[in-house]
């Protein structure tokens, strides 16, 4: 599947959560990111209420600590029921529930937990990203 | 040029600055970054000593050089420089815009640079999970 982008590789992605709810998000395609990321409030709406709970005393068992080039962060690890771009979908993709700054203009980051099984081509010359998902179900 | 990948898309890149000095550093290919990102001490050694001063001080003296970028953790302040040449194997890009971070990368990150769009715009990136390789052409 070929998707054109303007400044950075991006795509619209559909997430189906544990409760069957489906939502579509503008996602940043980032093969340098280890996991996919979804905001906490959206994780809650997709059926992962434990991911949105910010209990400062009890640490959830699925707490995930990550490291980026500008420091450390933490979020809850969840398994998204289905992730789809266009007609290509993948079941059970690992996501981290973490709030990305709204100013970034992206709701979701598609990292390697989704992109790893697929052949990915980013062509800056024609400003297009091509995702050939070999592990997809459709 | 093909590279083997064991997880992150890592390469060794050579940075050449305006003073002619060359540093070879491990880097991660980061297509979602607008600019390449390098460390303060590497920037100083290849000929940008001014970036070792704090961006807050630099903002008052030379506002054009200060850069604010959005990261997953919020807005980060850095200094914009133009690296004379960045080379990855036989692939070369000249006058590449790079951001010098105010802070050092955490030690857990085994790299000293991120190659963002300012470098990658000259190339085509292809990741092939079947053969465990990626290529830059």
mmCIF file of N, CA, C and O in Angstrom, chain B residues 6-103:
data_model
loop_
_atom_site.group_PDB
_atom_site.id
_atom_site.type_symbol
_atom_site.label_atom_id
_atom_site.label_comp_id
_atom_site.label_asym_id
_atom_site.label_seq_id
_atom_site.Cartn_x
_atom_site.Cartn_y
_atom_site.Cartn_z
ATOM 1 N N UNK B 6 19.439 -5.607 13.583
ATOM 2 C CA UNK B 6 19.186 -6.512 14.707
ATOM 3 C C UNK B 6 18.140 -5.899 15.633
ATOM 4 O O UNK B 6 18.068 -6.202 16.791
ATOM 5 N N UNK B 7 17.363 -5.013 15.143
ATOM 6 C CA UNK B 7 16.367 -4.315 15.958
ATOM 7 C C UNK B 7 16.258 -2.905 15.428
ATOM 8 O O UNK B 7 15.638 -2.675 14.395
ATOM 9 N N UNK B 8 16.911 -1.948 16.079
ATOM 10 C CA UNK B 8 16.874 -0.591 15.551
ATOM 11 C C UNK B 8 17.662 -0.474 14.248
ATOM 12 O O UNK B 8 18.570 -1.270 13.991
ATOM 13 N N UNK B 9 17.315 0.512 13.449
ATOM 14 C CA UNK B 9 18.015 0.718 12.178
ATOM 15 C C UNK B 9 19.285 1.507 12.485
ATOM 16 O O UNK B 9 19.282 2.735 12.499
ATOM 17 N N UNK B 10 20.369 0.789 12.770
ATOM 18 C CA UNK B 10 21.614 1.458 13.195
ATOM 19 C C UNK B 10 22.672 1.440 12.109
ATOM 20 O O UNK B 10 22.833 0.439 11.409
ATOM 21 N N UNK B 11 23.398 2.534 12.004
ATOM 22 C CA UNK B 11 24.515 2.628 11.058
ATOM 23 C C UNK B 11 25.652 3.405 11.735
ATOM 24 O O UNK B 11 25.442 4.035 12.771
ATOM 25 N N UNK B 12 26.827 3.343 11.137
ATOM 26 C CA UNK B 12 27.901 4.251 11.549
ATOM 27 C C UNK B 12 27.943 5.389 10.542
ATOM 28 O O UNK B 12 27.922 5.141 9.329
ATOM 29 N N UNK B 13 27.969 6.610 11.031
ATOM 30 C CA UNK B 13 28.022 7.733 10.095
ATOM 31 C C UNK B 13 29.215 8.627 10.437
ATOM 32 O O UNK B 13 29.650 8.684 11.591
ATOM 33 N N UNK B 14 29.748 9.261 9.426
ATOM 34 C CA UNK B 14 30.865 10.191 9.626
ATOM 35 C C UNK B 14 30.344 11.611 9.501
ATOM 36 O O UNK B 14 29.662 11.948 8.523
ATOM 37 N N UNK B 15 30.671 12.429 10.502
ATOM 38 C CA UNK B 15 30.264 13.830 10.490
ATOM 39 C C UNK B 15 31.499 14.672 10.192
ATOM 40 O O UNK B 15 32.526 14.512 10.857
ATOM 41 N N UNK B 16 31.424 15.533 9.189
ATOM 42 C CA UNK B 16 32.542 16.443 8.920
ATOM 43 C C UNK B 16 32.037 17.863 9.099
ATOM 44 O O UNK B 16 31.025 18.260 8.526
ATOM 45 N N UNK B 17 32.753 18.624 9.909
ATOM 46 C CA UNK B 17 32.323 19.983 10.230
ATOM 47 C C UNK B 17 33.098 21.026 9.458
ATOM 48 O O UNK B 17 33.921 20.701 8.599
ATOM 49 N N UNK B 18 32.857 22.298 9.764
ATOM 50 C CA UNK B 18 33.507 23.383 9.035
ATOM 51 C C UNK B 18 35.015 23.467 9.276
ATOM 52 O O UNK B 18 35.737 24.047 8.476
ATOM 53 N N UNK B 19 35.490 22.875 10.385
ATOM 54 C CA UNK B 19 36.944 22.915 10.631
ATOM 55 C C UNK B 19 37.657 21.716 9.996
ATOM 56 O O UNK B 19 38.845 21.530 10.189
ATOM 57 N N UNK B 20 36.912 20.878 9.262
ATOM 58 C CA UNK B 20 37.518 19.741 8.565
ATOM 59 C C UNK B 20 37.641 18.495 9.409
ATOM 60 O O UNK B 20 37.978 17.431 8.899
ATOM 61 N N UNK B 21 37.386 18.617 10.717
ATOM 62 C CA UNK B 21 37.490 17.454 11.594
ATOM 63 C C UNK B 21 36.364 16.466 11.279
ATOM 64 O O UNK B 21 35.263 16.866 10.906
ATOM 65 N N UNK B 22 36.704 15.175 11.418
ATOM 66 C CA UNK B 22 35.720 14.131 11.121
ATOM 67 C C UNK B 22 35.505 13.273 12.369
ATOM 68 O O UNK B 22 36.466 12.892 13.036
ATOM 69 N N UNK B 23 34.256 13.023 12.701
ATOM 70 C CA UNK B 23 33.918 12.126 13.809
ATOM 71 C C UNK B 23 33.072 10.992 13.255
ATOM 72 O O UNK B 23 32.134 11.244 12.489
ATOM 73 N N UNK B 24 33.394 9.764 13.623
ATOM 74 C CA UNK B 24 32.531 8.656 13.216
ATOM 75 C C UNK B 24 31.746 8.214 14.440
ATOM 76 O O UNK B 24 32.336 7.915 15.485
ATOM 77 N N UNK B 25 30.427 8.208 14.306
ATOM 78 C CA UNK B 25 29.579 7.905 15.470
ATOM 79 C C UNK B 25 28.489 6.915 15.064
ATOM 80 O O UNK B 25 28.032 6.896 13.920
ATOM 81 N N UNK B 26 28.044 6.090 16.036
ATOM 82 C CA UNK B 26 26.895 5.227 15.755
ATOM 83 C C UNK B 26 25.612 6.061 15.734
ATOM 84 O O UNK B 26 25.452 6.964 16.553
ATOM 85 N N UNK B 27 24.729 5.751 14.791
ATOM 86 C CA UNK B 27 23.516 6.562 14.641
ATOM 87 C C UNK B 27 22.316 5.677 14.366
ATOM 88 O O UNK B 27 22.450 4.553 13.873
ATOM 89 N N UNK B 28 21.152 6.189 14.689
ATOM 90 C CA UNK B 28 19.899 5.490 14.375
ATOM 91 C C UNK B 28 19.217 6.236 13.239
ATOM 92 O O UNK B 28 19.150 7.473 13.242
ATOM 93 N N UNK B 29 18.715 5.480 12.268
ATOM 94 C CA UNK B 29 17.931 6.070 11.185
ATOM 95 C C UNK B 29 16.552 6.403 11.755
ATOM 96 O O UNK B 29 15.834 5.518 12.218
ATOM 97 N N UNK B 30 16.183 7.671 11.731
ATOM 98 C CA UNK B 30 14.929 8.115 12.358
ATOM 99 C C UNK B 30 14.121 8.958 11.375
ATOM 100 O O UNK B 30 14.193 10.191 11.402
ATOM 101 N N UNK B 31 13.321 8.311 10.508
ATOM 102 C CA UNK B 31 12.588 9.063 9.481
ATOM 103 C C UNK B 31 11.564 10.038 10.059
ATOM 104 O O UNK B 31 11.145 10.966 9.381
ATOM 105 N N UNK B 32 11.150 9.817 11.315
ATOM 106 C CA UNK B 32 10.142 10.719 11.881
ATOM 107 C C UNK B 32 10.757 11.991 12.470
ATOM 108 O O UNK B 32 10.031 12.883 12.894
ATOM 109 N N UNK B 33 12.076 12.089 12.513
ATOM 110 C CA UNK B 33 12.732 13.311 12.995
ATOM 111 C C UNK B 33 12.865 14.305 11.838
ATOM 112 O O UNK B 33 13.271 13.922 10.747
ATOM 113 N N UNK B 34 12.547 15.569 12.097
ATOM 114 C CA UNK B 34 12.729 16.577 11.048
ATOM 115 C C UNK B 34 14.205 16.807 10.759
ATOM 116 O O UNK B 34 14.628 16.937 9.621
ATOM 117 N N UNK B 35 14.979 16.898 11.823
ATOM 118 C CA UNK B 35 16.402 17.202 11.680
ATOM 119 C C UNK B 35 17.237 16.037 12.189
ATOM 120 O O UNK B 35 16.773 15.240 13.003
ATOM 121 N N UNK B 36 18.467 15.970 11.724
ATOM 122 C CA UNK B 36 19.413 15.067 12.357
ATOM 123 C C UNK B 36 19.687 15.620 13.754
ATOM 124 O O UNK B 36 19.546 16.825 13.985
ATOM 125 N N UNK B 37 20.057 14.767 14.662
ATOM 126 C CA UNK B 37 20.343 15.207 16.031
ATOM 127 C C UNK B 37 21.715 14.688 16.426
ATOM 128 O O UNK B 37 21.992 13.499 16.257
ATOM 129 N N UNK B 38 22.566 15.600 16.917
ATOM 130 C CA UNK B 38 23.911 15.178 17.331
ATOM 131 C C UNK B 38 24.202 15.688 18.735
ATOM 132 O O UNK B 38 23.489 16.556 19.255
ATOM 133 N N UNK B 39 25.255 15.148 19.319
ATOM 134 C CA UNK B 39 25.604 15.519 20.690
ATOM 135 C C UNK B 39 26.476 16.779 20.726
ATOM 136 O O UNK B 39 27.163 17.103 19.760
ATOM 137 N N UNK B 40 26.441 17.434 21.894
ATOM 138 C CA UNK B 40 27.176 18.699 22.067
ATOM 139 C C UNK B 40 28.677 18.543 21.857
ATOM 140 O O UNK B 40 29.303 19.341 21.178
ATOM 141 N N UNK B 41 29.251 17.472 22.444
ATOM 142 C CA UNK B 41 30.708 17.353 22.341
ATOM 143 C C UNK B 41 31.155 17.018 20.919
ATOM 144 O O UNK B 41 32.210 17.450 20.478
ATOM 145 N N UNK B 42 30.314 16.257 20.184
ATOM 146 C CA UNK B 42 30.648 15.989 18.782
ATOM 147 C C UNK B 42 30.561 17.276 17.967
ATOM 148 O O UNK B 42 31.405 17.530 17.106
ATOM 149 N N UNK B 43 29.543 18.085 18.255
ATOM 150 C CA UNK B 43 29.382 19.351 17.542
ATOM 151 C C UNK B 43 30.576 20.266 17.797
ATOM 152 O O UNK B 43 31.104 20.914 16.884
ATOM 153 N N UNK B 44 31.014 20.296 19.053
ATOM 154 C CA UNK B 44 32.145 21.169 19.403
ATOM 155 C C UNK B 44 33.426 20.719 18.688
ATOM 156 O O UNK B 44 34.202 21.536 18.211
ATOM 157 N N UNK B 45 33.609 19.403 18.591
ATOM 158 C CA UNK B 45 34.853 18.884 17.988
ATOM 159 C C UNK B 45 34.897 19.054 16.478
ATOM 160 O O UNK B 45 35.978 19.106 15.905
ATOM 161 N N UNK B 46 33.732 19.099 15.838
ATOM 162 C CA UNK B 46 33.776 19.272 14.380
ATOM 163 C C UNK B 46 33.682 20.750 13.984
ATOM 164 O O UNK B 46 33.568 21.074 12.819
ATOM 165 N N UNK B 47 33.722 21.635 14.983
ATOM 166 C CA UNK B 47 33.850 23.052 14.640
ATOM 167 C C UNK B 47 32.691 23.951 14.994
ATOM 168 O O UNK B 47 32.532 25.017 14.397
ATOM 169 N N UNK B 48 31.865 23.527 15.950
ATOM 170 C CA UNK B 48 30.785 24.404 16.410
ATOM 171 C C UNK B 48 30.935 24.633 17.915
ATOM 172 O O UNK B 48 30.130 24.131 18.707
ATOM 173 N N UNK B 49 31.979 25.370 18.317
ATOM 174 C CA UNK B 49 32.183 25.546 19.754
ATOM 175 C C UNK B 49 31.069 26.355 20.413
ATOM 176 O O UNK B 49 30.792 26.191 21.596
ATOM 177 N N UNK B 50 30.390 27.215 19.644
ATOM 178 C CA UNK B 50 29.385 28.088 20.251
ATOM 179 C C UNK B 50 28.214 27.287 20.802
ATOM 180 O O UNK B 50 27.529 27.730 21.723
ATOM 181 N N UNK B 51 27.964 26.092 20.244
ATOM 182 C CA UNK B 51 26.801 25.348 20.707
ATOM 183 C C UNK B 51 27.001 24.748 22.088
ATOM 184 O O UNK B 51 26.057 24.253 22.689
ATOM 185 N N UNK B 52 28.228 24.788 22.581
ATOM 186 C CA UNK B 52 28.430 24.283 23.928
ATOM 187 C C UNK B 52 27.906 25.266 24.966
ATOM 188 O O UNK B 52 27.716 24.920 26.113
ATOM 189 N N UNK B 53 27.670 26.522 24.539
ATOM 190 C CA UNK B 53 27.023 27.450 25.466
ATOM 191 C C UNK B 53 25.540 27.099 25.530
ATOM 192 O O UNK B 53 24.997 26.462 24.644
ATOM 193 N N UNK B 54 24.881 27.514 26.607
ATOM 194 C CA UNK B 54 23.487 27.103 26.808
ATOM 195 C C UNK B 54 22.575 27.798 25.803
ATOM 196 O O UNK B 54 22.741 28.979 25.521
ATOM 197 N N UNK B 55 21.583 27.069 25.243
ATOM 198 C CA UNK B 55 20.688 27.675 24.271
ATOM 199 C C UNK B 55 19.977 28.913 24.799
ATOM 200 O O UNK B 55 19.675 29.834 24.055
ATOM 201 N N UNK B 56 19.729 28.949 26.135
ATOM 202 C CA UNK B 56 19.036 30.114 26.710
ATOM 203 C C UNK B 56 19.890 31.372 26.543
ATOM 204 O O UNK B 56 19.383 32.456 26.280
ATOM 205 N N UNK B 57 21.224 31.213 26.691
ATOM 206 C CA UNK B 57 22.125 32.354 26.511
ATOM 207 C C UNK B 57 22.228 32.696 25.031
ATOM 208 O O UNK B 57 22.260 33.858 24.648
ATOM 209 N N UNK B 58 22.257 31.639 24.212
ATOM 210 C CA UNK B 58 22.392 31.833 22.776
ATOM 211 C C UNK B 58 21.191 32.578 22.203
ATOM 212 O O UNK B 58 21.307 33.373 21.280
ATOM 213 N N UNK B 59 20.014 32.317 22.792
ATOM 214 C CA UNK B 59 18.778 32.919 22.302
ATOM 215 C C UNK B 59 18.865 34.448 22.306
ATOM 216 O O UNK B 59 18.336 35.114 21.436
ATOM 217 N N UNK B 60 19.548 34.990 23.313
ATOM 218 C CA UNK B 60 19.641 36.439 23.419
ATOM 219 C C UNK B 60 20.687 37.008 22.456
ATOM 220 O O UNK B 60 20.566 38.124 21.988
ATOM 221 N N UNK B 61 21.706 36.221 22.160
ATOM 222 C CA UNK B 61 22.766 36.723 21.290
ATOM 223 C C UNK B 61 22.526 36.440 19.820
ATOM 224 O O UNK B 61 22.774 37.265 18.967
ATOM 225 N N UNK B 62 22.038 35.232 19.541
ATOM 226 C CA UNK B 62 21.847 34.847 18.145
ATOM 227 C C UNK B 62 20.575 34.014 18.018
ATOM 228 O O UNK B 62 20.633 32.783 17.981
ATOM 229 N N UNK B 63 19.392 34.662 17.977
ATOM 230 C CA UNK B 63 18.144 33.904 18.043
ATOM 231 C C UNK B 63 17.937 32.955 16.871
ATOM 232 O O UNK B 63 17.227 31.967 16.989
ATOM 233 N N UNK B 64 18.566 33.221 15.728
ATOM 234 C CA UNK B 64 18.386 32.368 14.557
ATOM 235 C C UNK B 64 18.890 30.958 14.748
ATOM 236 O O UNK B 64 18.449 30.036 14.087
ATOM 237 N N UNK B 65 19.818 30.767 15.666
ATOM 238 C CA UNK B 65 20.422 29.445 15.823
ATOM 239 C C UNK B 65 19.651 28.529 16.767
ATOM 240 O O UNK B 65 19.905 27.346 16.815
ATOM 241 N N UNK B 66 18.730 29.116 17.533
ATOM 242 C CA UNK B 66 18.032 28.310 18.534
ATOM 243 C C UNK B 66 16.807 27.639 17.903
ATOM 244 O O UNK B 66 16.094 28.252 17.124
ATOM 245 N N UNK B 67 16.610 26.404 18.238
ATOM 246 C CA UNK B 67 15.558 25.610 17.607
ATOM 247 C C UNK B 67 14.704 24.963 18.689
ATOM 248 O O UNK B 67 15.217 24.495 19.692
ATOM 249 N N UNK B 68 13.392 24.984 18.471
ATOM 250 C CA UNK B 68 12.502 24.270 19.386
ATOM 251 C C UNK B 68 11.845 23.135 18.625
ATOM 252 O O UNK B 68 11.276 23.364 17.562
ATOM 253 N N UNK B 69 11.933 21.944 19.139
ATOM 254 C CA UNK B 69 11.299 20.805 18.451
ATOM 255 C C UNK B 69 10.335 20.090 19.397
ATOM 256 O O UNK B 69 10.488 20.159 20.612
ATOM 257 N N UNK B 70 9.355 19.437 18.775
ATOM 258 C CA UNK B 70 8.368 18.694 19.567
ATOM 259 C C UNK B 70 8.822 17.246 19.639
ATOM 260 O O UNK B 70 9.083 16.621 18.616
ATOM 261 N N UNK B 71 8.927 16.735 20.839
ATOM 262 C CA UNK B 71 9.273 15.329 21.014
ATOM 263 C C UNK B 71 8.130 14.659 21.758
ATOM 264 O O UNK B 71 7.150 15.315 22.121
ATOM 265 N N UNK B 72 8.282 13.365 22.008
ATOM 266 C CA UNK B 72 7.226 12.655 22.728
ATOM 267 C C UNK B 72 7.081 13.165 24.153
ATOM 268 O O UNK B 72 6.076 12.930 24.805
ATOM 269 N N UNK B 73 8.081 13.866 24.665
ATOM 270 C CA UNK B 73 8.033 14.350 26.039
ATOM 271 C C UNK B 73 7.702 15.825 26.156
ATOM 272 O O UNK B 73 7.648 16.375 27.234
ATOM 273 N N UNK B 74 7.526 16.501 25.026
ATOM 274 C CA UNK B 74 7.215 17.923 25.071
ATOM 275 C C UNK B 74 8.103 18.702 24.123
ATOM 276 O O UNK B 74 8.583 18.148 23.132
ATOM 277 N N UNK B 75 8.342 19.974 24.448
ATOM 278 C CA UNK B 75 9.161 20.801 23.569
ATOM 279 C C UNK B 75 10.597 20.828 24.080
ATOM 280 O O UNK B 75 10.845 21.117 25.248
ATOM 281 N N UNK B 76 11.522 20.489 23.211
ATOM 282 C CA UNK B 76 12.948 20.489 23.554
ATOM 283 C C UNK B 76 13.638 21.639 22.830
ATOM 284 O O UNK B 76 13.284 21.973 21.698
ATOM 285 N N UNK B 77 14.609 22.228 23.505
ATOM 286 C CA UNK B 77 15.351 23.333 22.906
ATOM 287 C C UNK B 77 16.733 22.826 22.494
ATOM 288 O O UNK B 77 17.375 22.083 23.228
ATOM 289 N N UNK B 78 17.139 23.219 21.323
ATOM 290 C CA UNK B 78 18.463 22.834 20.861
ATOM 291 C C UNK B 78 19.036 23.927 19.975
ATOM 292 O O UNK B 78 18.448 24.994 19.834
ATOM 293 N N UNK B 79 20.161 23.637 19.391
ATOM 294 C CA UNK B 79 20.814 24.616 18.527
ATOM 295 C C UNK B 79 20.923 24.052 17.124
ATOM 296 O O UNK B 79 21.310 22.896 16.954
ATOM 297 N N UNK B 80 20.571 24.863 16.145
ATOM 298 C CA UNK B 80 20.617 24.391 14.758
ATOM 299 C C UNK B 80 21.984 24.698 14.146
ATOM 300 O O UNK B 80 22.459 25.833 14.202
ATOM 301 N N UNK B 81 22.612 23.666 13.587
ATOM 302 C CA UNK B 81 23.890 23.862 12.891
ATOM 303 C C UNK B 81 23.797 23.192 11.524
ATOM 304 O O UNK B 81 22.885 22.416 11.273
ATOM 305 N N UNK B 82 24.752 23.536 10.657
ATOM 306 C CA UNK B 82 24.811 22.857 9.360
ATOM 307 C C UNK B 82 26.081 22.041 9.314
ATOM 308 O O UNK B 82 27.182 22.588 9.303
ATOM 309 N N UNK B 83 25.933 20.721 9.319
ATOM 310 C CA UNK B 83 27.106 19.852 9.241
ATOM 311 C C UNK B 83 27.557 19.822 7.782
ATOM 312 O O UNK B 83 26.752 19.590 6.879
ATOM 313 N N UNK B 84 28.841 20.095 7.559
ATOM 314 C CA UNK B 84 29.344 20.211 6.185
ATOM 315 C C UNK B 84 29.080 18.951 5.371
ATOM 316 O O UNK B 84 28.737 19.028 4.199
ATOM 317 N N UNK B 85 29.248 17.806 6.030
ATOM 318 C CA UNK B 85 29.067 16.551 5.279
ATOM 319 C C UNK B 85 28.719 15.422 6.244
ATOM 320 O O UNK B 85 29.339 15.289 7.296
ATOM 321 N N UNK B 86 27.721 14.639 5.888
ATOM 322 C CA UNK B 86 27.420 13.411 6.634
ATOM 323 C C UNK B 86 27.546 12.257 5.649
ATOM 324 O O UNK B 86 26.954 12.275 4.568
ATOM 325 N N UNK B 87 28.347 11.273 6.035
ATOM 326 C CA UNK B 87 28.605 10.140 5.142
ATOM 327 C C UNK B 87 28.210 8.845 5.833
ATOM 328 O O UNK B 87 28.564 8.617 6.993
ATOM 329 N N UNK B 88 27.475 8.015 5.129
ATOM 330 C CA UNK B 88 27.162 6.660 5.597
ATOM 331 C C UNK B 88 27.656 5.726 4.500
ATOM 332 O O UNK B 88 27.045 5.637 3.440
ATOM 333 N N UNK B 89 28.774 5.064 4.738
ATOM 334 C CA UNK B 89 29.384 4.238 3.687
ATOM 335 C C UNK B 89 29.665 5.121 2.477
ATOM 336 O O UNK B 89 30.262 6.194 2.606
ATOM 337 N N UNK B 90 29.182 4.722 1.300
ATOM 338 C CA UNK B 90 29.442 5.536 0.109
ATOM 339 C C UNK B 90 28.420 6.676 -0.075
ATOM 340 O O UNK B 90 28.562 7.477 -0.991
ATOM 341 N N UNK B 91 27.420 6.722 0.787
ATOM 342 C CA UNK B 91 26.364 7.728 0.627
ATOM 343 C C UNK B 91 26.765 9.016 1.328
ATOM 344 O O UNK B 91 27.182 9.006 2.485
ATOM 345 N N UNK B 92 26.632 10.098 0.614
ATOM 346 C CA UNK B 92 27.103 11.370 1.161
ATOM 347 C C UNK B 92 26.044 12.455 1.001
ATOM 348 O O UNK B 92 25.385 12.541 -0.037
ATOM 349 N N UNK B 93 25.856 13.272 2.035
ATOM 350 C CA UNK B 93 24.969 14.437 1.929
ATOM 351 C C UNK B 93 25.727 15.633 2.467
ATOM 352 O O UNK B 93 26.416 15.536 3.487
ATOM 353 N N UNK B 94 25.637 16.751 1.766
ATOM 354 C CA UNK B 94 26.376 17.948 2.173
ATOM 355 C C UNK B 94 25.440 18.985 2.774
ATOM 356 O O UNK B 94 24.255 19.040 2.438
ATOM 357 N N UNK B 95 26.022 19.822 3.645
ATOM 358 C CA UNK B 95 25.283 20.896 4.326
ATOM 359 C C UNK B 95 23.971 20.398 4.922
ATOM 360 O O UNK B 95 22.887 20.855 4.578
ATOM 361 N N UNK B 96 24.096 19.448 5.816
ATOM 362 C CA UNK B 96 22.917 18.838 6.432
ATOM 363 C C UNK B 96 22.568 19.580 7.721
ATOM 364 O O UNK B 96 23.426 19.761 8.584
ATOM 365 N N UNK B 97 21.317 20.005 7.815
ATOM 366 C CA UNK B 97 20.877 20.685 9.041
ATOM 367 C C UNK B 97 20.774 19.667 10.173
ATOM 368 O O UNK B 97 20.188 18.599 10.003
ATOM 369 N N UNK B 98 21.347 20.025 11.296
ATOM 370 C CA UNK B 98 21.314 19.120 12.448
ATOM 371 C C UNK B 98 21.034 19.918 13.710
ATOM 372 O O UNK B 98 21.405 21.084 13.824
ATOM 373 N N UNK B 99 20.375 19.260 14.633
ATOM 374 C CA UNK B 99 20.079 19.901 15.911
ATOM 375 C C UNK B 99 21.039 19.365 16.964
ATOM 376 O O UNK B 99 21.235 18.155 17.061
ATOM 377 N N UNK B 100 21.630 20.292 17.701
ATOM 378 C CA UNK B 100 22.505 19.889 18.796
ATOM 379 C C UNK B 100 21.673 19.958 20.067
ATOM 380 O O UNK B 100 21.144 21.011 20.412
ATOM 381 N N UNK B 101 21.553 18.816 20.724
ATOM 382 C CA UNK B 101 20.687 18.746 21.901
ATOM 383 C C UNK B 101 21.279 19.505 23.073
ATOM 384 O O UNK B 101 22.488 19.487 23.288
ATOM 385 N N UNK B 102 20.387 20.133 23.846
ATOM 386 C CA UNK B 102 20.805 20.832 25.054
ATOM 387 C C UNK B 102 21.349 19.813 26.062
ATOM 388 O O UNK B 102 22.376 20.006 26.671
ATOM 389 N N UNK B 103 20.632 18.717 26.197
ATOM 390 C CA UNK B 103 21.042 17.678 27.152
ATOM 391 C C UNK B 103 21.736 16.540 26.417
ATOM 392 O O UNK B 103 21.608 16.407 25.208
#
